[in-house]
PDB file of C-alpha atoms in Angstrom:
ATOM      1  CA  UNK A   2       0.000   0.000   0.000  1.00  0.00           C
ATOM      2  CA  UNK A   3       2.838   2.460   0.811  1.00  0.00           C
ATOM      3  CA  UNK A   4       4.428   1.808  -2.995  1.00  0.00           C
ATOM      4  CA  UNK A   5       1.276   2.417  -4.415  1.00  0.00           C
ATOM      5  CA  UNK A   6       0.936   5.976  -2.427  1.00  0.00           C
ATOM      6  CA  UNK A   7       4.620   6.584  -3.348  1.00  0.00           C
ATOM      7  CA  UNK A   8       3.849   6.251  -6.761  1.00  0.00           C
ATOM      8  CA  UNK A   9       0.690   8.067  -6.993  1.00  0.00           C
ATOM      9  CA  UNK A  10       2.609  11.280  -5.241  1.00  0.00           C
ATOM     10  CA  UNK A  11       5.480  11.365  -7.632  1.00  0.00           C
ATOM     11  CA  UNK A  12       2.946  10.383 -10.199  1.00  0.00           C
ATOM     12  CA  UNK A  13       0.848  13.597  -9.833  1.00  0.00           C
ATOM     13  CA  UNK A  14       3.979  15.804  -9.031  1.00  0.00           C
ATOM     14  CA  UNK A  15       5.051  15.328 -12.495  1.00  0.00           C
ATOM     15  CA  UNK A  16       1.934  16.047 -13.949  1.00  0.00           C
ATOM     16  CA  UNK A  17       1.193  18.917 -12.066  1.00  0.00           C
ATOM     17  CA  UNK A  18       4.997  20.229 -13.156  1.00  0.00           C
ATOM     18  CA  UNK A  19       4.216  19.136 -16.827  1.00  0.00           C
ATOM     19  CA  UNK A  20       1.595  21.302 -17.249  1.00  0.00           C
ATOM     20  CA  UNK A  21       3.360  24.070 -15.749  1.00  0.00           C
ATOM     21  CA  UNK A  22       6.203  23.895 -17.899  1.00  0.00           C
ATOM     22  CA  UNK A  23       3.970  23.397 -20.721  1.00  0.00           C
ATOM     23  CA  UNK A  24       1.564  27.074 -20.083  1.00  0.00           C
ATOM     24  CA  UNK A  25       5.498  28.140 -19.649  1.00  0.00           C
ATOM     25  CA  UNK A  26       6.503  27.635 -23.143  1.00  0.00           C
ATOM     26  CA  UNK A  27       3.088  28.674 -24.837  1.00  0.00           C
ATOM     27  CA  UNK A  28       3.650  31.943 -22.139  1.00  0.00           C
ATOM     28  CA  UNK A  29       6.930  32.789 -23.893  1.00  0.00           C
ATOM     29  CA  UNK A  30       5.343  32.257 -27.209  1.00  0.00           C
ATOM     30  CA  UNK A  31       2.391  34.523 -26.720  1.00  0.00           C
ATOM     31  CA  UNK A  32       5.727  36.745 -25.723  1.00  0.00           C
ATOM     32  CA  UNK A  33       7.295  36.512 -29.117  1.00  0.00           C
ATOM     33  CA  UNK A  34       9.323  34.148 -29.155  1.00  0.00           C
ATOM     34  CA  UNK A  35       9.454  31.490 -31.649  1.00  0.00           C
ATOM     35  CA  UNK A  36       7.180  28.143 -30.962  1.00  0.00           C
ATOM     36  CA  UNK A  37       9.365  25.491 -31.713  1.00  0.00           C
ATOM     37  CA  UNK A  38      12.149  27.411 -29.648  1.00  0.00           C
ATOM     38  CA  UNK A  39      10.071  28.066 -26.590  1.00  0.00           C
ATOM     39  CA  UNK A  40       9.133  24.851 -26.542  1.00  0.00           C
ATOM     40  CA  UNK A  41      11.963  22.933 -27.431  1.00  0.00           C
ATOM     41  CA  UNK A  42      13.267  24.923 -24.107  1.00  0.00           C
ATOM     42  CA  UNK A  43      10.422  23.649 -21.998  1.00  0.00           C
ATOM     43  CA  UNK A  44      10.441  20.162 -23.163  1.00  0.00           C
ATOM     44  CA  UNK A  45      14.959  20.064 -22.599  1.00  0.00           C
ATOM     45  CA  UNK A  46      13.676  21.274 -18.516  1.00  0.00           C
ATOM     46  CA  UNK A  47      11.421  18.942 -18.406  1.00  0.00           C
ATOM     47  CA  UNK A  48      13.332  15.899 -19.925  1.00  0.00           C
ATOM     48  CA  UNK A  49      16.388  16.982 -17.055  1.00  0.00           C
ATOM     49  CA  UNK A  50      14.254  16.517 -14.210  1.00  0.00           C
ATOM     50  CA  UNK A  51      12.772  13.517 -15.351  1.00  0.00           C
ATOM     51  CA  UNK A  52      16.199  12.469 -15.970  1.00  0.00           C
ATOM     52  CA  UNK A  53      16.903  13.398 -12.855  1.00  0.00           C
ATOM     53  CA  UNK A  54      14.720  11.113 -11.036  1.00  0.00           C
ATOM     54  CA  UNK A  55      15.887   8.254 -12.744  1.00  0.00           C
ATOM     55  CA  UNK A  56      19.017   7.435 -14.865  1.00  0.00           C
ATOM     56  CA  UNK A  57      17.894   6.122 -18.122  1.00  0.00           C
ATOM     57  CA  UNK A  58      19.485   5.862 -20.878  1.00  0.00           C
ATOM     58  CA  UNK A  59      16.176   7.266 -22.988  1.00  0.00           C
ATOM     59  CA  UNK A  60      16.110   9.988 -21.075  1.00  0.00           C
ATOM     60  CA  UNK A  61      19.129  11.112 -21.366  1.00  0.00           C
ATOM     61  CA  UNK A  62      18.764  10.727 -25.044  1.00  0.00           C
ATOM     62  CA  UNK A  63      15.766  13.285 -25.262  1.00  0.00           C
ATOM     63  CA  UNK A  64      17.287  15.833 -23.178  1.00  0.00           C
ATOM     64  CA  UNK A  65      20.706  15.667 -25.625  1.00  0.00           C
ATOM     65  CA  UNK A  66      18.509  15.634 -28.546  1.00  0.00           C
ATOM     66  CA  UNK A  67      16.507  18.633 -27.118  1.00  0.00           C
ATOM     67  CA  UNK A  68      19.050  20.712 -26.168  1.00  0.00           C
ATOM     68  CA  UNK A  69      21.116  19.637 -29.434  1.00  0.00           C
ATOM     69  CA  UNK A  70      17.453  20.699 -31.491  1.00  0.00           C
ATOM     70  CA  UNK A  71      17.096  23.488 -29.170  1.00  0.00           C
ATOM     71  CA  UNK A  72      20.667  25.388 -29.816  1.00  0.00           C
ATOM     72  CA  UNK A  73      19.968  24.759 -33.900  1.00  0.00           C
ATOM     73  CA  UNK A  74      16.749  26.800 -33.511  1.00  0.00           C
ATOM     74  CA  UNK A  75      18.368  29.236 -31.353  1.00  0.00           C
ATOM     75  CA  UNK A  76      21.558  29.817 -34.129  1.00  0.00           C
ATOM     76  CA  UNK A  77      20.102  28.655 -37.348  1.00  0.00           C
ATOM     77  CA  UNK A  78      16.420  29.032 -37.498  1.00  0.00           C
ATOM     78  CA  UNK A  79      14.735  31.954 -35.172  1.00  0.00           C
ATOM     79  CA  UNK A  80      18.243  33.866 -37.392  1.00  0.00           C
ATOM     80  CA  UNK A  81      16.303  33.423 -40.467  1.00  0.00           C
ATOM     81  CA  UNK A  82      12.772  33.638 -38.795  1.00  0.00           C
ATOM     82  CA  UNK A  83      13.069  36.806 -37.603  1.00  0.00           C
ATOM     83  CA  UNK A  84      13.718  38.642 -41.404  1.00  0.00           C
ATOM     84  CA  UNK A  85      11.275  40.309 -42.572  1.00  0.00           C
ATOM     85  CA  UNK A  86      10.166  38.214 -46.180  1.00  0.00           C
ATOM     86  CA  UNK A  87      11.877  35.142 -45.321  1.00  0.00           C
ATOM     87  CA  UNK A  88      10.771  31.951 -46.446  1.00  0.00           C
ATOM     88  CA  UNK A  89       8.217  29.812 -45.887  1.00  0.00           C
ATOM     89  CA  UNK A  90      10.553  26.947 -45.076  1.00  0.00           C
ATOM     90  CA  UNK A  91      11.641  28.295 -41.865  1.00  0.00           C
ATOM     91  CA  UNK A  92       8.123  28.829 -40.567  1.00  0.00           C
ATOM     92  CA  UNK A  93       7.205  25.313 -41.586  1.00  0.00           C
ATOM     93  CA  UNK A  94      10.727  24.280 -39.442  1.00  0.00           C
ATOM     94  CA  UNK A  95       9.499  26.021 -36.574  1.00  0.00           C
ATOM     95  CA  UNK A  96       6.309  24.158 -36.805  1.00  0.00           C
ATOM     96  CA  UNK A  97       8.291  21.199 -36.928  1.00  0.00           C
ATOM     97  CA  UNK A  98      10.482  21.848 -33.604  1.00  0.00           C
ATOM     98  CA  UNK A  99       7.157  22.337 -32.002  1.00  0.00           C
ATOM     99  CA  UNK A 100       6.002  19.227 -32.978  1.00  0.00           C
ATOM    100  CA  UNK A 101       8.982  17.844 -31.828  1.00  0.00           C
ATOM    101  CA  UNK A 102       8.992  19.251 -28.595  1.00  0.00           C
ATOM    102  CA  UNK A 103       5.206  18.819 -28.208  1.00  0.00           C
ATOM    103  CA  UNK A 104       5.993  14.826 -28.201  1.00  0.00           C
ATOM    104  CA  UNK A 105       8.846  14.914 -26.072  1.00  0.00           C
ATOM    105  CA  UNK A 106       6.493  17.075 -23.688  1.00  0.00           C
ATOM    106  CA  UNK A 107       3.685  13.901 -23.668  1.00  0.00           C
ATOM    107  CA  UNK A 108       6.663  10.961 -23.982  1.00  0.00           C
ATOM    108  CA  UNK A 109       9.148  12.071 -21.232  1.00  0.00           C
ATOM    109  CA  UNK A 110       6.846  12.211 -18.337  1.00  0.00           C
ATOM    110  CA  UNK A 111       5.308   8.561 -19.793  1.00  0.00           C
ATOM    111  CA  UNK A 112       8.320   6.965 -19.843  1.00  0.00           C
ATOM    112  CA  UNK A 113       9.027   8.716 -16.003  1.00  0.00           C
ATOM    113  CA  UNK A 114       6.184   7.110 -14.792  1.00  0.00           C
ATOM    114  CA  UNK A 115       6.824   3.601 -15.970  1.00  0.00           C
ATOM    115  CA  UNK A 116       9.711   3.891 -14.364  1.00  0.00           C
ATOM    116  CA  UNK A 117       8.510   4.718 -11.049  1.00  0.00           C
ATOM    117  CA  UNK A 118       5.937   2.216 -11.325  1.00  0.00           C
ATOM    118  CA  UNK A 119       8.602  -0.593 -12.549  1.00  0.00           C
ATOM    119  CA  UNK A 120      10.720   0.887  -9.162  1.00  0.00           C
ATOM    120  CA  UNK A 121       7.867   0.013  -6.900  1.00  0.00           C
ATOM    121  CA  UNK A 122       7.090  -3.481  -8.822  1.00  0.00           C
ATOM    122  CA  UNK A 123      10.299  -4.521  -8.105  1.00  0.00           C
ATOM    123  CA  UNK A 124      10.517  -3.143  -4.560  1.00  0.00           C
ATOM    124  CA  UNK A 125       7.116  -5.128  -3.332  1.00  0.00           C
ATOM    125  CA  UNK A 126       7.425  -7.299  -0.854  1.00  0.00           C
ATOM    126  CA  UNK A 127       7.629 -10.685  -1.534  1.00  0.00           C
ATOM    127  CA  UNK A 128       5.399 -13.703  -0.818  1.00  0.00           C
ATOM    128  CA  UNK A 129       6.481 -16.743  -0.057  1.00  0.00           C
ATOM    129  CA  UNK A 130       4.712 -19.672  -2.809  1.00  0.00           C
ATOM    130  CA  UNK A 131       1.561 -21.204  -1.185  1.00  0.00           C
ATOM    131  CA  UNK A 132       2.102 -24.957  -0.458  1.00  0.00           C
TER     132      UNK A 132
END
């Protein structure tokens, strides 16, 4: 009974701090800045704490690919988004980094919570085999 509370804690603390990351990033685009950067920025945070909790190996791989997606907007493609008459292929990139980040936001936290719930699985307490 206490795994099942542990789980269902750390379970809604990472919802409740997906959601606020997530009004985060559309904040700082209703601010100006670019969609797919604001949210590739939210989505790196949030893949580093859920990295944090546990050490995966997936994990780490979205918050390298995030950041790694995140610094190419930042250089290459809000450069070229911010000209006035530039073309259409940049927008459509942007919209494509948001995509991007818009999964990572929905798969990192999944992934979190399997593993907390594989944690607890495998931290039961164990019967002994009925004779």
């Amino acid at each position: 009974m206490i795994a099942i509370n542990s789980v269902r804690r750390k379970s809604a603390l990472l919802a409740a701090v997906s959601v606020l990351l997530a009004a985060l990033g559309l904040q700082a685009y209703a601010l100006g800045y670019p969609m797919g950067m604001s949210m590739l920025a939210v989505s790196t945070v949030q893949a580093g704490i859920c990295s944090a909790m546990f050490s995966s190996r997936l994990l780490k791989a979205a918050v390298a690919t995030n950041f790694l997606l995140f610094a190419f907007h930042a250089l290459v493609i809000t450069h070229f988004l911010l000209r006035p008459g530039s073309p259409a292929v940049f927008d459509v990139a942007d919209f494509a980094c948001a995509v991007f980040a818009a999964a990572s936001l929905v798969f990192t936290p999944v992934e979190t919570i399997a593993l907390i719930v594989r944690r607890a699985y495998l931290q039961r307490p164990r019967r002994g085999t009925p004779r």
